[in-house]
Short mmCIF file of C-alpha atoms in Angstrom, two decimals:
data_model
loop_
_atom_site.label_atom_id
_atom_site.label_comp_id
_atom_site.label_asym_id
_atom_site.label_seq_id
_atom_site.Cartn_x
_atom_site.Cartn_y
_atom_site.Cartn_z
CA MET A 9 8.67 -20.32 -18.34
CA ARG A 10 6.04 -20.39 -15.64
CA LEU A 11 3.84 -17.39 -15.14
CA SER A 12 5.18 -17.00 -11.60
CA GLU A 13 8.75 -16.74 -12.96
CA PHE A 14 7.58 -14.21 -15.53
CA TRP A 15 6.10 -11.94 -12.84
CA LYS A 16 9.17 -12.38 -10.64
CA ARG A 17 11.33 -11.10 -13.51
CA MET A 18 8.92 -8.26 -14.29
CA LYS A 19 9.01 -7.12 -10.66
CA SER A 20 12.78 -7.43 -10.52
CA HIS A 21 13.12 -5.25 -13.60
CA PHE A 22 10.37 -2.67 -13.09
CA GLY A 23 9.78 -2.78 -9.34
CA ASP A 24 6.87 -4.31 -7.47
CA GLN A 25 4.27 -1.64 -8.18
CA TYR A 26 5.32 -0.40 -11.61
CA ALA A 27 5.54 -3.89 -13.18
CA GLU A 28 1.81 -4.44 -13.18
CA SER A 29 1.04 -0.90 -14.31
CA TRP A 30 3.52 -1.19 -17.19
CA ALA A 31 2.08 -4.57 -18.16
CA HIS A 32 -1.42 -3.04 -18.36
CA ASP A 33 -0.46 0.09 -20.28
CA TYR A 34 2.50 -0.52 -22.61
CA VAL A 35 1.60 -1.84 -26.08
CA ILE A 36 4.25 -4.04 -27.69
CA ALA A 37 4.32 -4.43 -31.48
CA ASP A 38 5.90 -7.90 -31.25
CA LEU A 39 2.83 -9.02 -29.29
CA GLY A 40 0.53 -7.99 -32.12
CA GLY A 41 -0.06 -4.53 -30.73
CA ARG A 42 -1.21 -5.90 -27.39
CA THR A 43 -0.16 -5.21 -23.84
CA VAL A 44 1.49 -7.87 -21.69
CA ILE A 45 -1.78 -8.44 -19.85
CA GLN A 46 -3.75 -8.79 -23.08
CA ALA A 47 -1.22 -11.18 -24.62
CA LEU A 48 -1.13 -13.41 -21.55
CA ALA A 49 -4.93 -13.43 -21.32
CA GLU A 50 -5.14 -14.46 -24.97
CA GLY A 51 -2.85 -17.43 -24.44
CA VAL A 52 0.55 -16.14 -25.53
CA GLY A 53 3.20 -18.01 -23.57
CA ALA A 54 5.00 -16.27 -20.73
CA LYS A 55 8.38 -16.94 -22.33
CA GLU A 56 7.32 -15.30 -25.60
CA VAL A 57 5.91 -12.33 -23.72
CA TRP A 58 9.10 -12.01 -21.67
CA HIS A 59 11.21 -11.98 -24.85
CA ALA A 60 8.99 -9.20 -26.21
CA VAL A 61 9.45 -7.20 -23.00
CA CYS A 62 13.22 -7.68 -23.28
CA GLY A 63 13.03 -6.39 -26.85
CA VAL A 64 11.57 -3.04 -25.85
CA THR A 65 13.28 -2.39 -22.52
CA ASP A 66 16.83 -2.51 -21.24
CA VAL A 67 16.53 -5.71 -19.19
CA SER A 68 19.60 -6.78 -17.27
CA PRO A 69 21.40 -9.72 -18.93
CA LYS A 70 21.02 -11.54 -15.61
CA LEU A 71 17.21 -11.47 -15.99
CA ARG A 72 17.11 -12.39 -19.66
#
């Protein structure tokens, strides 16, 4: 998954403004106790990060 597709899905799920805020603030255990932003910055793939987001939120099956 490309990073642009990742952010498109994040914005579709959370909304344009809340997606980035959530990505900065919410710590996900499956990402080693990191936020989305931290995990991406440390080289975790966008697809892996997206699966972790799906694991902690109620993402529409259409976006999974």
